[in-house]
Coordinates of C-alpha atoms and ligand atoms in Angstrom, one line a residue:
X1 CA 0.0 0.0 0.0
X2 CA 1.3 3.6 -0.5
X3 CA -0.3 6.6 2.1
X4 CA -0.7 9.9 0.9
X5 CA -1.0 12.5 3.7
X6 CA -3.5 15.4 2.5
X7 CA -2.4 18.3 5.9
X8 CA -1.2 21.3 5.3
X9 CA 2.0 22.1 5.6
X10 CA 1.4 24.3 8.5
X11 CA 0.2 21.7 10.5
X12 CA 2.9 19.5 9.3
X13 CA 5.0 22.0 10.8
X14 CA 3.4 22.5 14.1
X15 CA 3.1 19.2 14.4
X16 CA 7.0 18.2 14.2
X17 CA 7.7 21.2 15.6
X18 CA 6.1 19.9 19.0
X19 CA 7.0 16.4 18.7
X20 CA 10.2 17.1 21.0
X21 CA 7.7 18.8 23.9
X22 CA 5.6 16.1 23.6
X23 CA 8.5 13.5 23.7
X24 CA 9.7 15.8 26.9
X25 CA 6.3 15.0 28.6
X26 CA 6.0 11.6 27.3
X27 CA 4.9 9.2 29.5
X28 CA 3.0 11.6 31.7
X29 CA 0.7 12.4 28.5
X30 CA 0.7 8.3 28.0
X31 CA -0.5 7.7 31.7
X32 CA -2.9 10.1 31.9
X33 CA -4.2 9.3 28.4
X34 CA -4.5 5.5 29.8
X35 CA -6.6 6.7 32.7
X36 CA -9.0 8.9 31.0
X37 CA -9.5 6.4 28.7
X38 CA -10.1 3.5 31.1
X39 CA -12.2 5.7 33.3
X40 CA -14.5 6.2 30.2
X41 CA -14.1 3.2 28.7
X42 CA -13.7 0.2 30.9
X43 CA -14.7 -2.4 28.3
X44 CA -11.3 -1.4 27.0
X45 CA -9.7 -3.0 30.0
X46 CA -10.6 -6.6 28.6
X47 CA -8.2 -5.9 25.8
X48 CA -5.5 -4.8 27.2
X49 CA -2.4 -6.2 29.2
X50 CA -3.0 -5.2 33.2
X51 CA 0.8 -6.0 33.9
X52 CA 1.9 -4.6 30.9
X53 CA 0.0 -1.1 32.3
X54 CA 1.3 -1.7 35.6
X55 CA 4.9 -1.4 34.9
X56 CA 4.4 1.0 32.3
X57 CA 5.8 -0.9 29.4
X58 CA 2.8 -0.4 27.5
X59 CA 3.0 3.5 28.3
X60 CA 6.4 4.3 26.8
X61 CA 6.0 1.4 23.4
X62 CA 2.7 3.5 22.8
X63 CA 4.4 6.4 23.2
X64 CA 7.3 6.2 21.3
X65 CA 5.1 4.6 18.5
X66 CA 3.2 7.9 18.4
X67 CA 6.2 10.3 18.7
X68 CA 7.9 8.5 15.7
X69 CA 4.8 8.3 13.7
X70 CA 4.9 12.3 13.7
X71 CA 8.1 12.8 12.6
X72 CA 7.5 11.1 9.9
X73 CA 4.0 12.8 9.2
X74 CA 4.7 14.3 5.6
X75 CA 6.2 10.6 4.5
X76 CA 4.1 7.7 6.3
X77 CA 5.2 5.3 3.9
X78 CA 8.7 5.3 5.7
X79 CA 6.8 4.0 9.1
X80 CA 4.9 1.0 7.2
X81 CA 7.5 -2.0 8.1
X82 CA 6.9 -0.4 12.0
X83 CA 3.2 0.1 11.5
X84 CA 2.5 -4.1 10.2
X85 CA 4.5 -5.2 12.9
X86 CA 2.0 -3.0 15.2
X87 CA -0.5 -4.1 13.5
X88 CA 0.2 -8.0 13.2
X89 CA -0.1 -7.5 17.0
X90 CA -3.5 -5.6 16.9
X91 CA -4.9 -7.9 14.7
X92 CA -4.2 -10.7 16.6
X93 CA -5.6 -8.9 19.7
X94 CA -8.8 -8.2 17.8
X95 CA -8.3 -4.4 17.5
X96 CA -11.4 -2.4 15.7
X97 CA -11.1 0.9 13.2
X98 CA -14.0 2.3 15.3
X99 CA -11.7 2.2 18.4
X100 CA -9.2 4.4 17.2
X101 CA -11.1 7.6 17.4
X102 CA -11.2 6.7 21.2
X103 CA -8.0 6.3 21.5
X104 CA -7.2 9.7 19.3
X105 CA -9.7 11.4 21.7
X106 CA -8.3 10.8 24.9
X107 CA -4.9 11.2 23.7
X108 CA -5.7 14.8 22.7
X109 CA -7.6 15.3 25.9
X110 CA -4.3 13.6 27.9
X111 CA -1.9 16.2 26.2
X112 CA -4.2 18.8 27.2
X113 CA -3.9 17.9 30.8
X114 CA -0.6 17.7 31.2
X115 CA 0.9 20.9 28.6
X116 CA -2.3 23.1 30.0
X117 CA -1.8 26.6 28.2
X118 CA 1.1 25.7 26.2
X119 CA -1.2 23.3 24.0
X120 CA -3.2 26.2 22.3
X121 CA -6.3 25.3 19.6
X122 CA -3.2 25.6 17.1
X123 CA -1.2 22.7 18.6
X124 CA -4.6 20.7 19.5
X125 CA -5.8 20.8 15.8
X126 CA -2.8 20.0 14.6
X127 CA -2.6 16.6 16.1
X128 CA -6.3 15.8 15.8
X129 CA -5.1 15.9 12.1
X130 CA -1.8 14.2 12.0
X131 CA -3.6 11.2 14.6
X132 CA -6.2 10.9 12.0
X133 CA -3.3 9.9 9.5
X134 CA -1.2 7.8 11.5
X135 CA -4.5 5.9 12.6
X136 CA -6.0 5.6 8.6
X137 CA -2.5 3.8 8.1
X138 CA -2.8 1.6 10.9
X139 CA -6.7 0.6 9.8
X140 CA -5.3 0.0 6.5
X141 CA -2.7 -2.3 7.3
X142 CA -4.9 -3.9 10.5
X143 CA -7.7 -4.4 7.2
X144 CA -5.4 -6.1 5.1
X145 CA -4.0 -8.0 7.9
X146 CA -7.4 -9.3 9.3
X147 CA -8.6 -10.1 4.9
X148 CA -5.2 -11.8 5.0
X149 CA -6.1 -14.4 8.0
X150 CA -9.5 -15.1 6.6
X151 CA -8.7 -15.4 3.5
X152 CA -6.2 -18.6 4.1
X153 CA -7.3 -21.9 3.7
X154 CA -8.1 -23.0 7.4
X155 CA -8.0 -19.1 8.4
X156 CA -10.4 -16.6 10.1
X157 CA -10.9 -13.1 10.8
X158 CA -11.3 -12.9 14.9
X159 CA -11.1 -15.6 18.0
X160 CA -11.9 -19.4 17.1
X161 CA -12.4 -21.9 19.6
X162 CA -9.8 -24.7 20.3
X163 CA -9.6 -27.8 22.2
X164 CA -6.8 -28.6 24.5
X165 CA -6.0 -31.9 22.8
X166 CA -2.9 -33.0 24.9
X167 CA -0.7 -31.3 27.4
X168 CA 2.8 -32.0 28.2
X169 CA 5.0 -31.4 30.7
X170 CA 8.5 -30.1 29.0
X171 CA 10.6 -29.3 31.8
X172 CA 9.9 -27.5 35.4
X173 CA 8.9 -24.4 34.2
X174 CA 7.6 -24.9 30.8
X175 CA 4.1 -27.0 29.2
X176 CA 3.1 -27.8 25.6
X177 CA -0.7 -27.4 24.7
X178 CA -1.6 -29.2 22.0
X179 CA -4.8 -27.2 20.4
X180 CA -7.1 -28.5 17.9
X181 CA -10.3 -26.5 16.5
X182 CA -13.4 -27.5 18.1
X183 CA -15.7 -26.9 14.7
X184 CA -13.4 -29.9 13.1
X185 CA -12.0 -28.1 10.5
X186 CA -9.0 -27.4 8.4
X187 CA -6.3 -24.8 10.5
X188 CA -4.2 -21.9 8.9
X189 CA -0.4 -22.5 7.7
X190 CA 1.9 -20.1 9.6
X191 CA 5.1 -19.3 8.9
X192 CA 7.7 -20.5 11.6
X193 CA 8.5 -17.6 14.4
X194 CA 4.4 -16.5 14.4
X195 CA 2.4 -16.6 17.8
X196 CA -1.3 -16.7 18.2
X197 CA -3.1 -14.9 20.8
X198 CA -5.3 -16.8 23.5
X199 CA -8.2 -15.0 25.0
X200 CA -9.0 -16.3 28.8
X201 CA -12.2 -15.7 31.1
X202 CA -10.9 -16.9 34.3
X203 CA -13.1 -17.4 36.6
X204 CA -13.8 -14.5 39.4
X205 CA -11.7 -12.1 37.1
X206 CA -14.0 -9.1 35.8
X207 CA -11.8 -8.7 32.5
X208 CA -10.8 -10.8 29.8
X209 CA -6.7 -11.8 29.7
X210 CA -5.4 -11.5 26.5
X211 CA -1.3 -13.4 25.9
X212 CA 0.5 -14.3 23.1
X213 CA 2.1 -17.1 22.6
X214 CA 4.8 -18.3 20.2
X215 CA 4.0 -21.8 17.9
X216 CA 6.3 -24.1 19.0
X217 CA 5.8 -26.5 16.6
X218 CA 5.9 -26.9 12.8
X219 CA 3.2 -25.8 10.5
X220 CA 1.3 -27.9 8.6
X221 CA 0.8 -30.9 11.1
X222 CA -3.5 -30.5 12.1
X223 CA -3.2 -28.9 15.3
X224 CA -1.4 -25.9 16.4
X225 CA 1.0 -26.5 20.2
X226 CA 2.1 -23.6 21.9
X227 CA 4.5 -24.0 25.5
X228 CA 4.3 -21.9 28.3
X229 CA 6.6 -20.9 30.9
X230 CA 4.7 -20.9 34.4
X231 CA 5.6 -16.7 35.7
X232 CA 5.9 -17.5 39.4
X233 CA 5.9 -14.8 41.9
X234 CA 8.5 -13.5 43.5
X235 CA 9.0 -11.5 46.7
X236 CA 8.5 -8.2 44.9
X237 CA 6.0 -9.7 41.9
X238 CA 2.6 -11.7 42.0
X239 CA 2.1 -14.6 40.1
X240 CA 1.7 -14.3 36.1
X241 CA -2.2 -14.3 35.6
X242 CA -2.9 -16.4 32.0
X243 CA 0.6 -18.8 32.5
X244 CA -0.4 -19.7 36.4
X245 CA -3.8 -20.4 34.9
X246 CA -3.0 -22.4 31.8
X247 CA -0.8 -24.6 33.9
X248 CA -2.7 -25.2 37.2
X249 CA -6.6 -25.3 35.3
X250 CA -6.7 -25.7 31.7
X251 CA -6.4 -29.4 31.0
X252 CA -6.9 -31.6 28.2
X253 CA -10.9 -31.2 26.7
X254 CA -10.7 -28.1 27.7
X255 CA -11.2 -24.8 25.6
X256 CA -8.9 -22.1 24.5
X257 CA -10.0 -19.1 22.4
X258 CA -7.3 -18.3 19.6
X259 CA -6.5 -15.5 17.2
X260 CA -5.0 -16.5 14.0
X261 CA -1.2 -17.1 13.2
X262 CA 0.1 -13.1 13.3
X263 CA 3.6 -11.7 13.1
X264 CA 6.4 -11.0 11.1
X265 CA 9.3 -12.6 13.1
X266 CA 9.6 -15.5 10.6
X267 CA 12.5 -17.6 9.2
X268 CA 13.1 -16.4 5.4
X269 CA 12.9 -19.8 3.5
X270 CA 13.4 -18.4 0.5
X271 CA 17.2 -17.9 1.0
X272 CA 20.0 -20.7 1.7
X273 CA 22.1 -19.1 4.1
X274 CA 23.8 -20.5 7.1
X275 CA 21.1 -19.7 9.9
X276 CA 21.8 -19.8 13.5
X277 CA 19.0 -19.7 16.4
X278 CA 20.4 -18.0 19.6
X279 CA 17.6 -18.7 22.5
X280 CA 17.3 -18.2 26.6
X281 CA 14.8 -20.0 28.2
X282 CA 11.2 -19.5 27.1
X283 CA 12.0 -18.0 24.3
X284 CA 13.0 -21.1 22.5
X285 CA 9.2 -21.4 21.2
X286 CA 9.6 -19.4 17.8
X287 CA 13.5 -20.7 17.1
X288 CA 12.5 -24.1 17.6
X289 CA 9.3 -23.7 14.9
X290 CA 12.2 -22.4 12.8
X291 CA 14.3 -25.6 13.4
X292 CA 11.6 -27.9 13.0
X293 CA 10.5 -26.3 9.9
X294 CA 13.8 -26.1 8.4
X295 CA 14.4 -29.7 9.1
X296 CA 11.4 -30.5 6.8
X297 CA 11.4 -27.9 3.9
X298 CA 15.2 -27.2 3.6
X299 CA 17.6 -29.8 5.6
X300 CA 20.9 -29.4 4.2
X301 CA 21.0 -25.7 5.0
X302 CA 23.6 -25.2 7.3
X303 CA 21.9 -24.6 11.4
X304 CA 23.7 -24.3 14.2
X305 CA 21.1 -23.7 17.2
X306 CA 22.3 -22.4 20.9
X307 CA 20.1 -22.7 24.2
X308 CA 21.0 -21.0 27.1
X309 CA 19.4 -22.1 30.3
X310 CA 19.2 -21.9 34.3
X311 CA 20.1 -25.0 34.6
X312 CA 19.0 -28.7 33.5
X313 CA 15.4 -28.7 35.7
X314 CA 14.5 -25.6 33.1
X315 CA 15.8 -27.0 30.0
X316 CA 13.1 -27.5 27.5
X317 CA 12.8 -29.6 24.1
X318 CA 16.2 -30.7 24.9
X319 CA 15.2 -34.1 23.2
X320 CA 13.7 -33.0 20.4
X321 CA 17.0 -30.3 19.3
X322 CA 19.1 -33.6 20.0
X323 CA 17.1 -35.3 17.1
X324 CA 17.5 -32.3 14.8
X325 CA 21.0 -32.3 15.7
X326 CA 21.2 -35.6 14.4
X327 CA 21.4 -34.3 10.8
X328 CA 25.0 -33.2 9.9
X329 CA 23.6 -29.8 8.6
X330 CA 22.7 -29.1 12.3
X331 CA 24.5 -28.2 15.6
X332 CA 23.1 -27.7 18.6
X333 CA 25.0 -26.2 21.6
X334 CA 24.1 -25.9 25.6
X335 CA 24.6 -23.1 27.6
X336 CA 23.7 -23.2 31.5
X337 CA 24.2 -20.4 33.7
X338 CA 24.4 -22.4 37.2
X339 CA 24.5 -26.0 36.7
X340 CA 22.9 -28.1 39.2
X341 CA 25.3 -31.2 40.8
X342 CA 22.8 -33.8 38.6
X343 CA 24.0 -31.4 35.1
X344 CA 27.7 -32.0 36.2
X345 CA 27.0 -35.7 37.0
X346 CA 26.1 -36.2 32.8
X347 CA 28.0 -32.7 31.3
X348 CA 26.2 -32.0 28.2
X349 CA 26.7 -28.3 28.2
X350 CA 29.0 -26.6 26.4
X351 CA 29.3 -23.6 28.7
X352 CA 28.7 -22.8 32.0
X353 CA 27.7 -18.9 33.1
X354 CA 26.5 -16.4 30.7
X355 CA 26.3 -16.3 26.9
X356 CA 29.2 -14.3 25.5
X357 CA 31.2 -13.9 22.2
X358 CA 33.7 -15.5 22.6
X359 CA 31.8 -19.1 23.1
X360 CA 29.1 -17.9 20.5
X361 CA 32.7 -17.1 18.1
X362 CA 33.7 -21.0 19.1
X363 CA 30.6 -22.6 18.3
X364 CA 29.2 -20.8 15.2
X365 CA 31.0 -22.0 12.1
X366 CA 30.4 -18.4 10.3
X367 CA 29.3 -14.8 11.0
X368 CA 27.9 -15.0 7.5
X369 CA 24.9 -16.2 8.2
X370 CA 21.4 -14.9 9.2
X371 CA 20.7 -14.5 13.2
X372 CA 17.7 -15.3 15.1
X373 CA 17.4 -15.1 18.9
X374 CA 14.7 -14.4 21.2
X375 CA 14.6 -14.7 25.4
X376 CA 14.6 -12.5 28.3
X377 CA 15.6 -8.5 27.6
X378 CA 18.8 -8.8 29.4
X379 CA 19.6 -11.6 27.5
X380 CA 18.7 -10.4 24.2
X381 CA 21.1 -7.0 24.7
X382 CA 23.9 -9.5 25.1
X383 CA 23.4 -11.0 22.0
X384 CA 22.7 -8.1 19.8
X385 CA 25.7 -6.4 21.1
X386 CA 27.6 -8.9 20.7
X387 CA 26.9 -10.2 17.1
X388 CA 27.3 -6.2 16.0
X389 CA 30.5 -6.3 17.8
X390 CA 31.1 -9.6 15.7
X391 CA 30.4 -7.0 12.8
X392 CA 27.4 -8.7 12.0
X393 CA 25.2 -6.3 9.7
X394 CA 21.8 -5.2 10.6
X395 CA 19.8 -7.3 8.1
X396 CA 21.2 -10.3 9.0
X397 CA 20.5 -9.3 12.7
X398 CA 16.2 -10.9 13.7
X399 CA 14.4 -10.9 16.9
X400 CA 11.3 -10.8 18.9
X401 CA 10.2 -9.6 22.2
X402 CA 8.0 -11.6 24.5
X403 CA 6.5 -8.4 25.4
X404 CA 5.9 -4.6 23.9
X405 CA 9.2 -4.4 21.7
X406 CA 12.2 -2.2 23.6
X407 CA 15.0 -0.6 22.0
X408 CA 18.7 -3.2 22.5
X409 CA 21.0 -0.3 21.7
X410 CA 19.9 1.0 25.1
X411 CA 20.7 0.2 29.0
Ligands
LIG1 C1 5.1 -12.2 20.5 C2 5.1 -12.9 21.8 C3 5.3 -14.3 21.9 C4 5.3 -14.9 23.1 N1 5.5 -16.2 23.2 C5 5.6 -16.9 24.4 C6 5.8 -18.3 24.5 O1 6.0 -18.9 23.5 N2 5.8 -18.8 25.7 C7 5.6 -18.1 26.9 O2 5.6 -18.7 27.9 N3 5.4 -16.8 26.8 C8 5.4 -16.1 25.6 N4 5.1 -14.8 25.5 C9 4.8 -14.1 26.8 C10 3.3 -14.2 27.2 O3 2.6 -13.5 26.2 C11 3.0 -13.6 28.5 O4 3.5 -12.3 28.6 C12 3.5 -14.5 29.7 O5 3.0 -15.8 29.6 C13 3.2 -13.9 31.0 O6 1.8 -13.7 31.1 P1 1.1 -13.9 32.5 O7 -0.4 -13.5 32.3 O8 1.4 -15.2 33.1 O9 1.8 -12.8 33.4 P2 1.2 -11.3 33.6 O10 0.1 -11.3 34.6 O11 1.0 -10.6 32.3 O12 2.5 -10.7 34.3 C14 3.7 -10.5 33.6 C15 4.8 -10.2 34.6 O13 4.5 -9.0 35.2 C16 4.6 -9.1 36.6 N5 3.6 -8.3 37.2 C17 2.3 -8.4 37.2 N6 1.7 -7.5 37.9 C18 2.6 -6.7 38.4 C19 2.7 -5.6 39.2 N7 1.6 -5.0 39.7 N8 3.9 -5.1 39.6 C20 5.0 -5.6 39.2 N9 5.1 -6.7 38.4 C21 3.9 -7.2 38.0 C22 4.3 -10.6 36.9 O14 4.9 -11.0 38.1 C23 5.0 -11.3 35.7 O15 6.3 -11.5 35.9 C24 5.1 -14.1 24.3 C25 4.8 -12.8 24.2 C26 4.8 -12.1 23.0 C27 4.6 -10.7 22.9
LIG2 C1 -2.3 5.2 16.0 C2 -2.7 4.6 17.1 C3 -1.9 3.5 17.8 C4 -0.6 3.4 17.9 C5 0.5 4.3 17.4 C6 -0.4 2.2 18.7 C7 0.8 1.6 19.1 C8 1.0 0.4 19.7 C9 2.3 -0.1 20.1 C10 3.6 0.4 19.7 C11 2.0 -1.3 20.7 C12 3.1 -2.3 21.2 C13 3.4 -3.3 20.2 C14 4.4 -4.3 20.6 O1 4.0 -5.2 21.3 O2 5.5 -4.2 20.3 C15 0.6 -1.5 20.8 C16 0.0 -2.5 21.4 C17 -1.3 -2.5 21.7 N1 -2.3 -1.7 21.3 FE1 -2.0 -0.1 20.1 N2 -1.6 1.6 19.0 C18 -2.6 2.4 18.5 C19 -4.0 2.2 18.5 C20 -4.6 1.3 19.3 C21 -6.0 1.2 19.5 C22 -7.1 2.0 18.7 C23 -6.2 0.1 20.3 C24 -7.6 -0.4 20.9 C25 -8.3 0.3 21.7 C26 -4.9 -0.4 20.7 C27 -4.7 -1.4 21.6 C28 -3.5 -2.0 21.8 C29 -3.3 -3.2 22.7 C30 -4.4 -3.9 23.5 C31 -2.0 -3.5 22.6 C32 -1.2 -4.6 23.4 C33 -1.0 -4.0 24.8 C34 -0.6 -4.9 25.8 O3 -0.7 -6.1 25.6 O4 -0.2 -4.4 26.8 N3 -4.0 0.3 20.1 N4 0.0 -0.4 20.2

């Protein structure tokens, strides 16, 4: 699609003229705007991540999505690879055209809050304007998105019930779900790295939970399994909501609503270079979709896949990388951080402590390859600042957040 932005240039002025004060006030304007909106519009709150808002994560991705939409205002085609990965998230969350004058409304009633006099008529008109066009290229995208998932053999446009068909245990922290549709019919393709959302009403809870989760598996086998990592609480956290639930109630029979395969984290099968998946902990899922899929649709391309783990006790799918490693094309490399006695008793590790360069420089046969990690923040700073200290270039350079997407070139 190509967007055409009809303002004037006076307002494109004003409007990136003000981006910086905005920017200055940021997640003040973002907070507020979150609860005027919620006040107003409570149903809104079923959508929505409650942690996410909690910890403000939500606040500043909105936020910064917003800020860098403006600057861009007189060329919107430039935001487009940002705006469909937005929007492969909004679809899958079930997000609406007719919700995004709410949103523009209280945003615009949130900066007038917090910037008082200094947000004259001027600046307010402004941005009722430039919102308008940031939010008819997120419909459009979100439009072609949703005609996209319907229109796949097996797809659909919204939630679709599943049936828990079999549940696994796959290592202390982590359980597969194996989900089949309950109408009996065909299910979408994906391609390899995509998550679905799952919708939960759990019981007492006013709101609807809304989580996504990574496919696990590979396509094109009848039933879609996704595997969770129970959040436990901590002394200073509670207990993740959806993964305590999904562990300790949902059982097999029972029933899951879905959103249809969305995102563009996905393995490019179209090219033959050397790929290597970097994962810690949970966020294995995607990668090993990739390896599986890879295995089946291109198994001589070279593979070399690194875990990093707690320990043994948290170690997931170890079996089934150590059958994909049984193809010469494919390595598959261990990295604990504290190994328990039992892990020392049958070493199978490569490393012990922390990822680092210089073990991912032993193990990986060639920079020249294409890089795909995904795991904990901390975790996935390591490795992008490591592989561009490697000299690895940008578009070689994929990954995915297990939460609203952060910026790795920061502390
Ligand atoms: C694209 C994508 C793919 C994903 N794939 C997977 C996957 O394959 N497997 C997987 O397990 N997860 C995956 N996730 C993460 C998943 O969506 C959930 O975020 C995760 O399961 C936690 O959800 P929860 O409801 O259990 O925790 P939530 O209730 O959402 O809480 C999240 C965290 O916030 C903390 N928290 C909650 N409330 C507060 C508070 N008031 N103050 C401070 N801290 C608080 C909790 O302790 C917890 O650690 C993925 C996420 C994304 C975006
Ligand atoms: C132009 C307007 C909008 C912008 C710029 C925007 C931006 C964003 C961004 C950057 C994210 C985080 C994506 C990620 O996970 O990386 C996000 C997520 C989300 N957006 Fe929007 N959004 C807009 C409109 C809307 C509207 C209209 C709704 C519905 C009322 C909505 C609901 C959500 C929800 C529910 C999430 C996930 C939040 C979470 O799980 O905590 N957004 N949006």
């Amino acid at each position: 699609m190509t967007t055409t932005t009809k303002l004037h240039p006076k307002t494109i002025e004003m409007v990136k003229s003000t981006v910086p004060v905005l920017e200055t006030h940021g997640e003040q304007i973002t907070k507020r705007f979150y609860e005027l909106m919620f006040s107003n519009h409570p149903e809104l709150l079923h959508i929505f991540n409650h942690a996410n808002q909690k910890q403000g994560r939500q606040q500043r991705a909105l936020a910064a999505a917003v800020y860098a939409a403006a600057r861009y205002i007189d060329q919107l085609d430039a935001i487009l690879p940002v705006v469909r990965q937005i929007g492969h998230k909004h679809r899958s969350l079930g997000i609406k055209p007719e919700q995004y004058p709410i949103v523009g409304k209280h945003l615009l009633l949130a900066i007038k809050d917090v910037l008082g006099d200094a947000a004259t008529d001027e600046v307010i008109t402004a941005w009722a304007e430039a919102y308008e066009a940031i939010a008819s290229v997120f419909i459009q995208v979100e439009k072609e998105l949703y005609d996209e998932a319907a229109a796949k053999h097996g797809g659909w446009r919204d939630f679709r019930r599943f049936v828990v068909v079999k549940k696994v245990k796959e290592s202390g922290v982590i359980t597969s779900f194996y989900l089949k549709p309950e109408d009996g019919k065909a299910i979408s393709d994906y391609w390899p790295g995509q998550y679905v959302s799952v919708k939960l009403s759990i019981p007492g809870e006013t709101y609807t939970h809304i989580r996504q989760y990574s496919l696990s598996d590979a396509p094109g086998k009848g039933y879609y399994r996704i595997s969770v990592k129970r959040e436990a609480a901590t002394e200073d956290k509670p207990a993740g909501m959806v993964s305590n639930y999904l562990h300790d109630h949902v059982q097999e029979g029972d029933v899951l609503d879905l959103s249809a395969p969305a995102g563009d984290f996905t393995l490019d099968l179209s090219k033959t270079t050397p790929v290597v998946f970097i994962s810690g902990g949970v966020g294995i899922t995607p990668l090993l979709s990739m390896a599986h899929t890879l295995a089946i649709r291109q198994p001589a391309r070279p593979a070399t896949f690194l875990h990093a783990a707690l320990n043994g006790r948290v170690h997931a799918f170890d079996e089934e990388l150590q059958m994909l490693a049984e193809r010469p094309s494919f390595s598959y490399h261990i990295c604990y951080e504290s190994p328990s006695d039992e892990d020392r008793r049958h070493p199978h590790f490569g490393k012990e402590g922390r990822i680092d360069l210089a073990w991912m420089q032993s193990v990986i046969p060639t920079k020249d390859a294409d890089f795909y990690f995904c795991g904990p923040v901390p975790f996935m700073k390591t490795v992008y600042r490591a592989l561009k200290q490697w000299g690895v270039s940008e578009e070689h350079i994929h990954y995915e957040f297990f939460g609203p997407a952060g910026d790795l070139t920061k502390d």
